Protein backbone atom coordinates (compact mmCIF):
# COMPACT_ATOMS: atom_id res chain seq x y z
CA UNK A 1 14.45 44.05 15.03
CA UNK A 2 16.67 46.78 15.26
CA UNK A 3 19.97 46.28 13.43
CA UNK A 4 23.17 46.11 15.61
CA UNK A 5 25.74 45.83 12.60
CA UNK A 6 25.70 45.76 8.45
CA UNK A 7 28.51 44.28 6.18
CA UNK A 8 28.05 43.54 2.60
CA UNK A 9 28.94 40.98 0.43
CA UNK A 10 29.86 39.93 -2.70
CA UNK A 11 30.21 36.03 -4.28
CA UNK A 12 32.10 36.83 -7.71
CA UNK A 13 31.21 33.21 -9.11
CA UNK A 14 26.68 34.83 -9.84
CA UNK A 15 27.45 38.29 -9.28
CA UNK A 16 25.14 38.45 -6.44
CA UNK A 17 25.80 41.24 -3.86
CA UNK A 18 24.76 40.45 -0.62
CA UNK A 19 23.13 42.78 2.98
CA UNK A 20 24.84 41.05 6.16
CA UNK A 21 22.73 42.43 9.22
CA UNK A 22 22.90 41.39 12.60
CA UNK A 23 20.65 42.50 15.45
CA UNK A 24 19.48 41.42 18.82
CA UNK A 25 17.96 38.02 17.45
CA UNK A 26 20.58 36.79 14.54
CA UNK A 27 21.75 38.07 11.89
CA UNK A 28 19.71 38.15 8.94
CA UNK A 29 21.07 37.47 4.92
CA UNK A 30 19.28 40.15 2.33
CA UNK A 31 19.82 39.12 -1.50
CA UNK A 32 18.18 40.84 -3.67
CA UNK A 33 14.53 39.55 -2.98
CA UNK A 34 15.52 37.07 -0.64
CA UNK A 35 15.85 36.04 3.12
CA UNK A 36 17.61 33.87 5.18
CA UNK A 37 17.56 34.28 9.23
CA UNK A 38 21.31 32.41 9.58
CA UNK A 39 20.42 31.85 12.97
CA UNK A 40 16.35 30.50 12.34
CA UNK A 41 17.09 28.27 10.08
CA UNK A 42 17.21 24.09 8.91
CA UNK A 43 17.02 25.41 4.94
CA UNK A 44 19.95 26.48 5.02
CA UNK A 45 23.63 27.03 6.27
CA UNK A 46 25.80 29.18 6.98
CA UNK A 47 29.07 29.78 7.43
CA UNK A 48 31.73 32.46 7.96
CA UNK A 49 35.44 31.66 7.54
CA UNK A 50 37.84 34.81 7.59
CA UNK A 51 36.96 37.92 5.83
CA UNK A 52 34.03 34.55 3.74
CA UNK A 53 30.03 33.67 4.17
CA UNK A 54 29.68 30.09 3.03
CA UNK A 55 25.97 29.90 2.73
CA UNK A 56 24.36 26.30 1.83
CA UNK A 57 20.91 26.12 1.02
CA UNK A 58 20.61 22.54 0.49
CA UNK A 59 18.08 21.94 -0.38
CA UNK A 60 17.99 23.69 -4.01
CA UNK A 61 21.42 22.35 -4.35
CA UNK A 62 23.82 25.72 -3.82
CA UNK A 63 25.89 26.70 -1.94
CA UNK A 64 27.90 30.16 -2.32
CA UNK A 65 30.62 32.26 -1.10
CA UNK A 66 30.89 35.65 -0.31
CA UNK A 67 33.60 37.97 0.20
CA UNK A 68 33.58 41.27 2.16
CA UNK A 69 33.15 44.79 -0.22
CA UNK A 70 32.88 48.07 0.48
CA UNK A 71 30.97 50.54 -0.99
CA UNK A 72 32.33 53.03 -1.76
CA UNK A 73 31.40 56.70 -3.45
CA UNK A 74 33.36 55.88 -7.62
CA UNK A 75 31.43 56.14 -9.80
CA UNK A 76 30.40 53.07 -12.48
CA UNK A 77 33.00 53.02 -16.04
CA UNK A 78 30.36 55.27 -17.74
CA UNK A 79 29.20 54.10 -21.39
CA UNK A 80 27.06 52.14 -23.44
CA UNK A 81 27.46 48.59 -23.33
CA UNK A 82 25.23 45.26 -25.82
CA UNK A 83 23.63 42.31 -25.94
CA UNK A 84 22.95 40.46 -28.15
CA UNK A 85 21.16 38.42 -27.74
CA UNK A 86 18.70 40.60 -25.71
CA UNK A 87 19.35 43.39 -28.72
CA UNK A 88 19.13 45.51 -25.67
CA UNK A 89 22.11 47.94 -24.60
CA UNK A 90 22.29 50.04 -21.46
CA UNK A 91 23.76 53.79 -21.24
CA UNK A 92 26.35 54.45 -17.49
CA UNK A 93 26.58 57.77 -16.62
CA UNK A 94 27.94 59.32 -13.23
CA UNK A 95 25.67 57.25 -10.72
CA UNK A 96 23.39 56.65 -13.20
CA UNK A 97 21.59 53.85 -15.14
CA UNK A 98 19.51 53.23 -18.24
CA UNK A 99 18.37 50.07 -20.25
CA UNK A 100 17.28 49.53 -23.33
CA UNK A 101 16.06 47.79 -25.92
CA UNK A 102 12.17 47.18 -27.96
CA UNK A 103 9.90 48.62 -26.24
CA UNK A 104 12.20 51.75 -25.68
CA UNK A 105 14.25 53.21 -23.05
CA UNK A 106 13.32 52.72 -18.60
CA UNK A 107 13.37 55.14 -16.68
CA UNK A 108 16.89 56.61 -14.90
CA UNK A 109 18.71 53.99 -11.55
CA UNK A 110 19.92 54.95 -9.20
CA UNK A 111 23.34 52.88 -9.26
CA UNK A 112 25.48 52.11 -5.64
CA UNK A 113 29.20 51.42 -6.33
CA UNK A 114 30.88 49.51 -4.38
CA UNK A 115 35.53 48.52 -4.88
CA UNK A 116 35.78 46.80 -7.96
CA UNK A 117 33.98 48.13 -10.32
CA UNK A 118 30.79 46.72 -8.83
CA UNK A 119 27.53 48.26 -7.86
CA UNK A 120 23.59 47.44 -8.52
CA UNK A 121 21.00 48.92 -8.89
CA UNK A 122 16.84 48.52 -7.78
CA UNK A 123 15.31 46.38 -9.61
CA UNK A 124 11.07 46.20 -7.49
CA UNK A 125 9.62 45.73 -10.75
CA UNK A 126 9.03 42.00 -12.63
CA UNK A 127 7.36 40.73 -16.03
CA UNK A 128 6.30 36.82 -13.99
CA UNK A 129 7.28 36.23 -10.83
CA UNK A 130 8.82 38.63 -7.58
CA UNK A 131 11.08 41.32 -8.83
CA UNK A 132 14.85 39.55 -8.23
CA UNK A 133 15.35 43.64 -6.16
CA UNK A 134 18.73 44.26 -6.64
CA UNK A 135 20.76 43.39 -10.09
CA UNK A 136 24.14 43.39 -10.02
CA UNK A 137 26.42 44.53 -12.21
CA UNK A 138 30.78 42.97 -12.25
CA UNK A 139 32.34 45.61 -14.73
CA UNK A 140 35.32 44.55 -16.78
CA UNK A 141 37.39 46.60 -19.50
CA UNK A 142 35.43 44.57 -22.43
CA UNK A 143 32.05 45.20 -20.85
CA UNK A 144 29.50 44.75 -17.55
CA UNK A 145 28.55 40.73 -16.90
CA UNK A 146 24.71 41.31 -14.74
CA UNK A 147 23.73 39.10 -12.80
CA UNK A 148 20.54 38.69 -9.88
CA UNK A 149 19.58 35.61 -7.96
CA UNK A 150 17.41 34.35 -11.48
CA UNK A 151 19.94 35.29 -13.48
CA UNK A 152 23.88 35.02 -13.96
CA UNK A 153 26.30 36.17 -15.42
CA UNK A 154 24.15 38.02 -18.62
CA UNK A 155 26.74 40.08 -20.69
CA UNK A 156 26.93 42.99 -22.11
CA UNK A 157 29.59 44.64 -24.11
CA UNK A 158 31.11 47.71 -24.87
CA UNK A 159 30.78 49.76 -28.04
CA UNK A 160 31.48 53.29 -26.81
C-alpha cells in the first residue's frame, strides 16, 4: 500500500512513540515491533480525539493515549546516564547512543529526536523474544527514562 500521510504519536504515560500511516486501504499504526491495522481488525479499536489517538486492546486490557509529536533536527541532551538496577550506562553524544554494561559497549545507535526532549533508537535485535523494534528515551533534568512495547520507564540517572 502506498502511504498517503504519516503522523508521529507519543504516549507520555508509557513512553512509546508510534507512527500512524494513512494508506488507500486504511490506517496503519506501528509501535515498536507491533503493527495494528486500525480499520481492518476487531482485536483493537482506535478513536481520534482532537490531536490525540486513543488505542484500545481489550484482549490485553490495555488502553494507550497517543498525542501528536513532531520530529526535530535538535540533538538529545548529551551526557552519560546510569541505571544501577542493570549495572549499565548509556552515553549520548551528537545523534548517537552507546550502551555500556557488564558485556562491554554496544554498537553505536542513531538517535531520531522529537520535540520535548524525546528520542528513539531502532533496536532490531533481542536475546529471548521478538526485538522491541524501537526504544524511546524521554530526557529530563535528572536523567532519562527508556521505554518500549515490552517495558516502560526504565530509569537512567545523569552522572556526567
